[in-house]
GROMACS .gro file of N, CA and C in nm:
model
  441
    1UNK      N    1   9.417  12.032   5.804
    1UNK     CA    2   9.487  12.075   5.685
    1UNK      C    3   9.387  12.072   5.569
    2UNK      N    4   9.363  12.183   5.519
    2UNK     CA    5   9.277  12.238   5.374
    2UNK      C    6   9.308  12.098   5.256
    3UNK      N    7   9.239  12.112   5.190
    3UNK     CA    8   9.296  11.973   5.012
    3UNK      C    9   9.401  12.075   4.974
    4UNK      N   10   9.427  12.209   4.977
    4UNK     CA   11   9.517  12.245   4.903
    4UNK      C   12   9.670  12.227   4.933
    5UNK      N   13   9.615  12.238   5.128
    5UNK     CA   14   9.740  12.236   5.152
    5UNK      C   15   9.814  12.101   5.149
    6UNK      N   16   9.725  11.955   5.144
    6UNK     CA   17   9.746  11.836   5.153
    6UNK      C   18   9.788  11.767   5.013
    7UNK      N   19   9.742  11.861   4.871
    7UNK     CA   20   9.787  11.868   4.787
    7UNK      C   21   9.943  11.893   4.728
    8UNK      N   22   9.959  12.029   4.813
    8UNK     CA   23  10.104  12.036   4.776
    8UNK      C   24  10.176  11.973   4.883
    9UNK      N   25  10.161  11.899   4.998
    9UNK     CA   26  10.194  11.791   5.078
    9UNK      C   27  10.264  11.743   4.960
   10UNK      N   28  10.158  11.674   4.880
   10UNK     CA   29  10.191  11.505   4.823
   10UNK      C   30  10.334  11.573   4.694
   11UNK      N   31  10.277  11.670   4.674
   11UNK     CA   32  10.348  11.732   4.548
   11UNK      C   33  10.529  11.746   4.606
   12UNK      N   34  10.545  11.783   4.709
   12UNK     CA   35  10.660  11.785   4.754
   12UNK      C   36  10.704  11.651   4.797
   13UNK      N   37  10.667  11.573   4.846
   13UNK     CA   38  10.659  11.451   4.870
   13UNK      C   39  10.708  11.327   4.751
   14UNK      N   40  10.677  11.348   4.624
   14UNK     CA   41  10.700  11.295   4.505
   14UNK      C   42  10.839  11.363   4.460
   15UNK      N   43  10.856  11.525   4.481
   15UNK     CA   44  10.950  11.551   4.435
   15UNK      C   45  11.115  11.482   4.504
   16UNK      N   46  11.058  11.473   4.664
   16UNK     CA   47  11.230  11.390   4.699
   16UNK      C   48  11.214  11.261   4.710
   17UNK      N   49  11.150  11.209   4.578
   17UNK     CA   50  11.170  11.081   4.565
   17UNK      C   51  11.329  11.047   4.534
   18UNK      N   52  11.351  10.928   4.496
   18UNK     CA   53  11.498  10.938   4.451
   18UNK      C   54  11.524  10.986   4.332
   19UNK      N   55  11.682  11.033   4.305
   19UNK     CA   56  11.745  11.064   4.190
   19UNK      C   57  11.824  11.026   4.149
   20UNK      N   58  11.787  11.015   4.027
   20UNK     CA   59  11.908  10.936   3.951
   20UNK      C   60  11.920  10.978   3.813
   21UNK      N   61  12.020  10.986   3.748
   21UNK     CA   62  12.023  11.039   3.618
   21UNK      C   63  11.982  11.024   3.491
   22UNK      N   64  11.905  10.876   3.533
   22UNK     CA   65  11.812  10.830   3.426
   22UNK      C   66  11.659  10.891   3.436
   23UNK      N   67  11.637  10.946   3.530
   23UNK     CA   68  11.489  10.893   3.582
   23UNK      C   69  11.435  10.998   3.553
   24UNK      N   70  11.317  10.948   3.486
   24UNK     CA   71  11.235  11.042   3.387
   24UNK      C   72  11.148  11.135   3.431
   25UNK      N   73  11.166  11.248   3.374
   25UNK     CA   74  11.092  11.382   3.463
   25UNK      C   75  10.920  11.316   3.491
   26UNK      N   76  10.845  11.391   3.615
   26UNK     CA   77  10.699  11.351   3.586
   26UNK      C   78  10.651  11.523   3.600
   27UNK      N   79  10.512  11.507   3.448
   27UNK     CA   80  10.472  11.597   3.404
   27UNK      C   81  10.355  11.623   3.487
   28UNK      N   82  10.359  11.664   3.672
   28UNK     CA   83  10.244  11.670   3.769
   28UNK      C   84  10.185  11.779   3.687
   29UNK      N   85  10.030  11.796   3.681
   29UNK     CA   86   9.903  11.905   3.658
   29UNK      C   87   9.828  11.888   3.711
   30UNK      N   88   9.733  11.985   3.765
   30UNK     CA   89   9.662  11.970   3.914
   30UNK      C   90   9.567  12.055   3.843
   31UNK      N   91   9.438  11.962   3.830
   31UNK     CA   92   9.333  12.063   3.821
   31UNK      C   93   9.156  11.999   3.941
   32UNK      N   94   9.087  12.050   3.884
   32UNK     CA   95   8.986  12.026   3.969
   32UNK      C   96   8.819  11.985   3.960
   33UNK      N   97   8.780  11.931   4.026
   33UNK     CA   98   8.594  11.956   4.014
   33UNK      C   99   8.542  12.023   4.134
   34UNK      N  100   8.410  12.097   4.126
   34UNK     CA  101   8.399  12.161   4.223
   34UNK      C  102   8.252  12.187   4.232
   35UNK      N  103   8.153  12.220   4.286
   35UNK     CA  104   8.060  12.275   4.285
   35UNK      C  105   7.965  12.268   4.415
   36UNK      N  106   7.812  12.281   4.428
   36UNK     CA  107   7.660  12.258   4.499
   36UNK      C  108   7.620  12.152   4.445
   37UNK      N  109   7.589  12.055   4.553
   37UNK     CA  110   7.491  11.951   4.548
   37UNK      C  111   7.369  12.022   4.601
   38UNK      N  112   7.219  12.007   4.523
   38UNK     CA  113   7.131  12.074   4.560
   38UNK      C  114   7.006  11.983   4.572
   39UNK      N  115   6.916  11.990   4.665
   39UNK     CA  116   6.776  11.926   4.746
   39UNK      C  117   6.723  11.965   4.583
   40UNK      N  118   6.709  11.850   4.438
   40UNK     CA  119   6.591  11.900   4.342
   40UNK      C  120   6.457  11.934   4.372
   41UNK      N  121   6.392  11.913   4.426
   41UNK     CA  122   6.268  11.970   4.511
   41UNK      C  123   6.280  12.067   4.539
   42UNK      N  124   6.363  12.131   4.649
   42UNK     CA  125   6.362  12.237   4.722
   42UNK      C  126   6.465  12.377   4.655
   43UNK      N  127   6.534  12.320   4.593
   43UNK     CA  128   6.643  12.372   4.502
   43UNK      C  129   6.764  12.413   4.653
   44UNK      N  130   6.723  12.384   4.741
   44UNK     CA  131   6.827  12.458   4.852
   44UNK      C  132   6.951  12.358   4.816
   45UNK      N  133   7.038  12.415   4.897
   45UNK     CA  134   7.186  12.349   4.940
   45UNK      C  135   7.155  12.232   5.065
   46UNK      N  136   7.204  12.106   4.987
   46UNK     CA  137   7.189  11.977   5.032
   46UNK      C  138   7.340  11.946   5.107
   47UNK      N  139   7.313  11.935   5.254
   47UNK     CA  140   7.455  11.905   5.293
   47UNK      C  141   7.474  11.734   5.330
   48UNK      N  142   7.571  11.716   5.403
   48UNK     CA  143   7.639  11.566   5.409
   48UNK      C  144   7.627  11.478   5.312
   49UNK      N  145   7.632  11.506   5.181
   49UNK     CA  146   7.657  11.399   5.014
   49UNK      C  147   7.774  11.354   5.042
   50UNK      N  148   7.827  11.234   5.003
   50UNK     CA  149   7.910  11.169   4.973
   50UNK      C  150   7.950  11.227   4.826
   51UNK      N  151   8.119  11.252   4.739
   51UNK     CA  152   8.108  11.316   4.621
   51UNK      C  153   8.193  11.207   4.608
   52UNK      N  154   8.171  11.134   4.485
   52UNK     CA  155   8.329  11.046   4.458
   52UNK      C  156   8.331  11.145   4.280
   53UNK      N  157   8.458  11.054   4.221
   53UNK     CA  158   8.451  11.044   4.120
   53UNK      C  159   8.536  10.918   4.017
   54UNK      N  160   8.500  10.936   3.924
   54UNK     CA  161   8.493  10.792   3.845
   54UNK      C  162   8.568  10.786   3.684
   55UNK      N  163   8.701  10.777   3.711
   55UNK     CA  164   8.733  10.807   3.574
   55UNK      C  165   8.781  10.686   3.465
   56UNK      N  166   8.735  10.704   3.281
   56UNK     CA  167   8.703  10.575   3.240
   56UNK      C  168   8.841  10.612   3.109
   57UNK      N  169   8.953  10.487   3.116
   57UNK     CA  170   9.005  10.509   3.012
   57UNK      C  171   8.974  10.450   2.869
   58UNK      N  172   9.065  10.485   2.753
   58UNK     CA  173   9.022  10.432   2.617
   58UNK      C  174   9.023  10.292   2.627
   59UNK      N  175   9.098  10.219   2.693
   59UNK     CA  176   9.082  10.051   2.698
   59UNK      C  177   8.959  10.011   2.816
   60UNK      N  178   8.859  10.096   2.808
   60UNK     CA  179   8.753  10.058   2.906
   60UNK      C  180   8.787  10.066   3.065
   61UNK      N  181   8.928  10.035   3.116
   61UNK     CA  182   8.900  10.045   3.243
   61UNK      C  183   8.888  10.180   3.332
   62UNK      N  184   8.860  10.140   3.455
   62UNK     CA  185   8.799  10.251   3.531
   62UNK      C  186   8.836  10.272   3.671
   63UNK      N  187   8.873  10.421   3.735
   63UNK     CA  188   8.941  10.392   3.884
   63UNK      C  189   8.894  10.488   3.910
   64UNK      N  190   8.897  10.525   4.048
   64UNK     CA  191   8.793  10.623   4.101
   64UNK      C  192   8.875  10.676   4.219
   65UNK      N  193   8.864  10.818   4.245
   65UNK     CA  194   8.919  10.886   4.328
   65UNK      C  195   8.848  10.859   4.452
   66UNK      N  196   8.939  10.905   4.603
   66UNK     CA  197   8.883  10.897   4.681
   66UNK      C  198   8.788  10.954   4.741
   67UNK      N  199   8.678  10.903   4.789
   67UNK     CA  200   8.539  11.024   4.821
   67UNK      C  201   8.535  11.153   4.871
   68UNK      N  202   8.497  11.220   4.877
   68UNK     CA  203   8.474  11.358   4.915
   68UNK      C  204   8.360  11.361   4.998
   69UNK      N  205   8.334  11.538   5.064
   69UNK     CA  206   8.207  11.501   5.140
   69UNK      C  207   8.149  11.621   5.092
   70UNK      N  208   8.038  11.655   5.096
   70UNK     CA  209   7.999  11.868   5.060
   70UNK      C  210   8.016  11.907   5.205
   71UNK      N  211   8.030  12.004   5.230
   71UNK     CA  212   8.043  12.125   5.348
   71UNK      C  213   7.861  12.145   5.417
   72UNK      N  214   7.852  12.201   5.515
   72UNK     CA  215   7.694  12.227   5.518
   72UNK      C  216   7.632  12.330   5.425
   73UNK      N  217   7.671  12.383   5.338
   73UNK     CA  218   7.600  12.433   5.239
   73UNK      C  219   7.648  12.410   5.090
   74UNK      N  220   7.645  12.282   5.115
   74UNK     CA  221   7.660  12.169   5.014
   74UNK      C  222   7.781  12.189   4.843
   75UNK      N  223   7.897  12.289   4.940
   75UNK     CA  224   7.962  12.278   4.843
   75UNK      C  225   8.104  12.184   4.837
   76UNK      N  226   8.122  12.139   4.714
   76UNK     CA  227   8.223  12.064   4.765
   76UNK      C  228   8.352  12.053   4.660
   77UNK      N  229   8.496  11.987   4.654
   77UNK     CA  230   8.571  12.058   4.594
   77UNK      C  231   8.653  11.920   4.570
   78UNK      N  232   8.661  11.880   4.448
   78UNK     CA  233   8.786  11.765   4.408
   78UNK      C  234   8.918  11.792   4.371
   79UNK      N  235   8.992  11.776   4.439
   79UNK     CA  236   9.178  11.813   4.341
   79UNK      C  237   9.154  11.657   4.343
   80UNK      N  238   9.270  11.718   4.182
   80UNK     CA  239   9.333  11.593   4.113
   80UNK      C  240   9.424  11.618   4.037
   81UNK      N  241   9.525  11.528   4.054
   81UNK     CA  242   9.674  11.524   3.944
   81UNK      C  243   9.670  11.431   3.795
   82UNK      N  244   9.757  11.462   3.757
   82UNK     CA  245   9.761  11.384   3.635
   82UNK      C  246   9.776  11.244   3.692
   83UNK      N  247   9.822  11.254   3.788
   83UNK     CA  248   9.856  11.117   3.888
   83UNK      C  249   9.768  11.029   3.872
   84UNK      N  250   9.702  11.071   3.990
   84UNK     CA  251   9.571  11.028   3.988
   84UNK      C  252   9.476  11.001   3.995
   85UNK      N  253   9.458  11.071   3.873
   85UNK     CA  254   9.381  11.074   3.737
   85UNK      C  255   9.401  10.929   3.657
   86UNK      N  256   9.483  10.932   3.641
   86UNK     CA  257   9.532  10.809   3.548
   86UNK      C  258   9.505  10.843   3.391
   87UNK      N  259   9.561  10.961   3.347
   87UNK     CA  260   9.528  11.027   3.197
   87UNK      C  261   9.602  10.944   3.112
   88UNK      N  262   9.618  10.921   2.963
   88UNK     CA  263   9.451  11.011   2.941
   88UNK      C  264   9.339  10.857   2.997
   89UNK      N  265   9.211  10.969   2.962
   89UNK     CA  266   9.120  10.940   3.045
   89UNK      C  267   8.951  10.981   2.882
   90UNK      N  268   8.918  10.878   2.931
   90UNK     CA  269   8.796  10.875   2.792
   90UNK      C  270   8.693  10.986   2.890
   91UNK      N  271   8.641  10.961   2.970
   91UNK     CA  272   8.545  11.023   3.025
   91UNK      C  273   8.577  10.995   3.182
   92UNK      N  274   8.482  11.094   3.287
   92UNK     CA  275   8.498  11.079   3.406
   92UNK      C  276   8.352  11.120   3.460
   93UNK      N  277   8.318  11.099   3.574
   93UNK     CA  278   8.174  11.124   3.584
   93UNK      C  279   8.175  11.166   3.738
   94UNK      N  280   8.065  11.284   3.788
   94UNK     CA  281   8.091  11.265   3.938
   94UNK      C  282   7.962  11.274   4.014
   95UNK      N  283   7.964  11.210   4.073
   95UNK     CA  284   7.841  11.107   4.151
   95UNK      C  285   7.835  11.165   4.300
   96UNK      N  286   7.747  11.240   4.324
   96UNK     CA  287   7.696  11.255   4.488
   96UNK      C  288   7.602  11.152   4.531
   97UNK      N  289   7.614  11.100   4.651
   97UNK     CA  290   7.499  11.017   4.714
   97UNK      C  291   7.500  11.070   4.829
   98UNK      N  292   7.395  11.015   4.884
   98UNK     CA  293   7.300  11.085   5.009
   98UNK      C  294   7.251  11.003   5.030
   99UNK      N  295   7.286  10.932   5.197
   99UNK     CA  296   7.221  10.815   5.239
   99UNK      C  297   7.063  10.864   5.350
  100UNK      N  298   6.990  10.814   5.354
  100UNK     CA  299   6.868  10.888   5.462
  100UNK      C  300   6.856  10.858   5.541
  101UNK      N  301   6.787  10.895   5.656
  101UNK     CA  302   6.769  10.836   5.828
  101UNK      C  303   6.722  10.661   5.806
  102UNK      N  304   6.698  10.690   5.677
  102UNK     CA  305   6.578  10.529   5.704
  102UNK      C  306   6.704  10.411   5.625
  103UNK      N  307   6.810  10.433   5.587
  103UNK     CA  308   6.892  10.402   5.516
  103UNK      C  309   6.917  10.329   5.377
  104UNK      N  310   6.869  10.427   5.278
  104UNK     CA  311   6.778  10.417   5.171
  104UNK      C  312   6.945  10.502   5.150
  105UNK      N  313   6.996  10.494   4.977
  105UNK     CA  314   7.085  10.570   4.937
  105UNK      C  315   7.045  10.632   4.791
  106UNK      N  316   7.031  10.754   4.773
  106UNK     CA  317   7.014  10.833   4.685
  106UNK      C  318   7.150  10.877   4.612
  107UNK      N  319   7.126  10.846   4.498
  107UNK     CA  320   7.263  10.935   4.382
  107UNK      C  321   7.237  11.010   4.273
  108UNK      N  322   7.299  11.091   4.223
  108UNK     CA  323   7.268  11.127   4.114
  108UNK      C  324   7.392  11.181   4.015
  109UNK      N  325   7.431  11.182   3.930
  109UNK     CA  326   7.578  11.181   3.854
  109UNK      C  327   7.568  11.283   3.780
  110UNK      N  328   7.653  11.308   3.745
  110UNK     CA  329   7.694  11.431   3.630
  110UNK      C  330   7.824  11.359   3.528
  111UNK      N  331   7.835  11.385   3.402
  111UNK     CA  332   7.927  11.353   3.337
  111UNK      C  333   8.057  11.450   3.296
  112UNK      N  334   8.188  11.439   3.322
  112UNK     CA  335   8.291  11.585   3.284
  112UNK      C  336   8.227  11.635   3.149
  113UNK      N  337   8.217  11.575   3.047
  113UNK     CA  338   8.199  11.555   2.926
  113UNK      C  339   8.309  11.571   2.852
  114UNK      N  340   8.464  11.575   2.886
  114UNK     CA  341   8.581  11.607   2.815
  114UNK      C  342   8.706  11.527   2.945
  115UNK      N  343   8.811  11.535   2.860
  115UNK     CA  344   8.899  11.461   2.894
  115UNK      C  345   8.958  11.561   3.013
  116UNK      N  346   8.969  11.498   3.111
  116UNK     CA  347   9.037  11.568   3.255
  116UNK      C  348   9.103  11.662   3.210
  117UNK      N  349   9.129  11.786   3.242
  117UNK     CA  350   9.274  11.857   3.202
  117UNK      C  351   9.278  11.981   3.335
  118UNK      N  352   9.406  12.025   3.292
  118UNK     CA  353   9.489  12.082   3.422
  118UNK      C  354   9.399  12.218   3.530
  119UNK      N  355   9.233  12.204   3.465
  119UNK     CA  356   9.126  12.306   3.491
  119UNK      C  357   9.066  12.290   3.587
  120UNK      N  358   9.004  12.372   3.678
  120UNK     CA  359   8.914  12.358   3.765
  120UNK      C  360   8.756  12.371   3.698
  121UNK      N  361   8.714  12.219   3.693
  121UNK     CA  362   8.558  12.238   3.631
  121UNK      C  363   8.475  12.247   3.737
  122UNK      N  364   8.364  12.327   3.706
  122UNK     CA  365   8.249  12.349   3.772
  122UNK      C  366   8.115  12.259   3.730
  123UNK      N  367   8.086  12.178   3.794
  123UNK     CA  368   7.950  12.117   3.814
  123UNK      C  369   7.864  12.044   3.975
  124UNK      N  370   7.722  12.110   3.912
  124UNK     CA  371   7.638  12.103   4.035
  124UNK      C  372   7.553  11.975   4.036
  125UNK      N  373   7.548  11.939   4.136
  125UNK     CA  374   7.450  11.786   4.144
  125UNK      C  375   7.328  11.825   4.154
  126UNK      N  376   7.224  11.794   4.110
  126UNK     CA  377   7.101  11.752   4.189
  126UNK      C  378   7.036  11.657   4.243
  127UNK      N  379   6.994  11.626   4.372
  127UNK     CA  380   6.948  11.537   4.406
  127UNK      C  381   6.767  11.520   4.459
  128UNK      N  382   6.697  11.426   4.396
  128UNK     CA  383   6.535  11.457   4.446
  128UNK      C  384   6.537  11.335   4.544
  129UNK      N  385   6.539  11.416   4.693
  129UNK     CA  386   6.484  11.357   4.794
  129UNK      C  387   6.328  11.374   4.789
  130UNK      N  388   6.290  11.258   4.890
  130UNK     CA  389   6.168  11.281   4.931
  130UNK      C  390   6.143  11.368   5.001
  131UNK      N  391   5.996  11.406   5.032
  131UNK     CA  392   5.961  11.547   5.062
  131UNK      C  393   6.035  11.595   5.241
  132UNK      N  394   5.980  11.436   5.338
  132UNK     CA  395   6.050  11.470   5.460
  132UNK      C  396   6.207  11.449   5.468
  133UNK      N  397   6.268  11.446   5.366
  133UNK     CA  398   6.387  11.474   5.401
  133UNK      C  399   6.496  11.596   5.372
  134UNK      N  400   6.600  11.653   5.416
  134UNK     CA  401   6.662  11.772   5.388
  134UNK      C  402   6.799  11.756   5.387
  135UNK      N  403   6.831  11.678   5.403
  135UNK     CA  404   6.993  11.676   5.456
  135UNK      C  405   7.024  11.503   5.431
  136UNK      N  406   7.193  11.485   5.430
  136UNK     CA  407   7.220  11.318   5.404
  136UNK      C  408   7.305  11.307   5.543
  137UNK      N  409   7.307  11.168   5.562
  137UNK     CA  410   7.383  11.097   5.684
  137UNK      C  411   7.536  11.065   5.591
  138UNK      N  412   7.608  11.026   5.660
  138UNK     CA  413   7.763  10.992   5.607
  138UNK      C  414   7.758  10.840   5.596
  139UNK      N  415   7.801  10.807   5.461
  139UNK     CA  416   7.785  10.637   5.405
  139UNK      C  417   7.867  10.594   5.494
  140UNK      N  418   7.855  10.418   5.554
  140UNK     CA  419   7.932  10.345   5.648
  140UNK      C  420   8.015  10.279   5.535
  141UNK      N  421   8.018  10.283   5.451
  141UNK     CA  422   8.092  10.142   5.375
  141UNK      C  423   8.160  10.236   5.238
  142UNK      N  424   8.260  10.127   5.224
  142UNK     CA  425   8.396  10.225   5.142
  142UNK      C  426   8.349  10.265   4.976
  143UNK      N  427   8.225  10.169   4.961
  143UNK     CA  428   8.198  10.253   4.803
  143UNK      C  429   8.048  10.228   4.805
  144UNK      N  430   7.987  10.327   4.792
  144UNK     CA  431   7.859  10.410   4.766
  144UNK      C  432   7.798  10.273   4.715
  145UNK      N  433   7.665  10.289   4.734
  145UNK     CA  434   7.520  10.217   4.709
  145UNK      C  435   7.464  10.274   4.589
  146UNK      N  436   7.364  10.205   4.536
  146UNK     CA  437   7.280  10.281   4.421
  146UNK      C  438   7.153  10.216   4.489
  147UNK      N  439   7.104  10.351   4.559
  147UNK     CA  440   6.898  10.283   4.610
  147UNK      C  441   6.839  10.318   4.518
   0.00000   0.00000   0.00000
């Protein structure tokens, strides 16, 4: 099943929650991040990145969606609800890593630069591997390294 279609899964899923005549509408908006993680060296399409993302509210705290992976030509695609999201939201940031044969973990981040909203944003990672490497292995452990 596609994110889109697992998307409107959840979306229907929330809707037969219970009802009751008090219970306060929820204002779901579904927008997105999306883009190429790219080999900075080589400029090619970098496949198997880990993509999370990281969103920071006005009282400082911070929660993070569940990881993502890029495709083999390193594109890759975040849905997200107002859900969660956890809006509003001060900033959000999104972070590819790339672990290597030798198990060394590479990241590199990008910032939204604006408050989440109901849009599909476009941004591309870059990542500078070393020269013998081309491609990432899939992280063993539930939240990313900084090598």
């Amino acid at each position: 099943m596609n994110r889109y279609a697992q998307l409107l899964l959840y979306i229907a899923i929330l809707s037969l929650g219970p009802s009751s005549s008090a219970a306060q509408p929820v204002n779901l908006q579904i927008g997105g991040i999306e883009g190429h993680v790219f080999n900075l060296r080589t400029m090619k399409p970098l496949s198997g990145a880990t993509i999370t993302v990281v969103v920071s509210s006005p009282t400082g705290e911070s929660s993070s969606l569940p990881q993502y992976f890029d495709n083999p030509s390193g594109f890759y695609n975040v849905l997200f609800t107002t859900i969660n999201m956890g809006l509003p939201a001060t900033s959000s940031t999104v972070t590819a890593y790339c672990k290597l044969s030798n198990g060394r973990v590479i990241s590199s981040a990008v910032p939204l630069y604006t408050t989440p909203q109901p849009i599909v944003y476009r941004r591309d990672i870059y990542i500078e591997l070393p020269r013998s490497y081309s491609r990432c292995l899939p992280l063993d452990g539930a939240t990313p390294g900084q090598g």
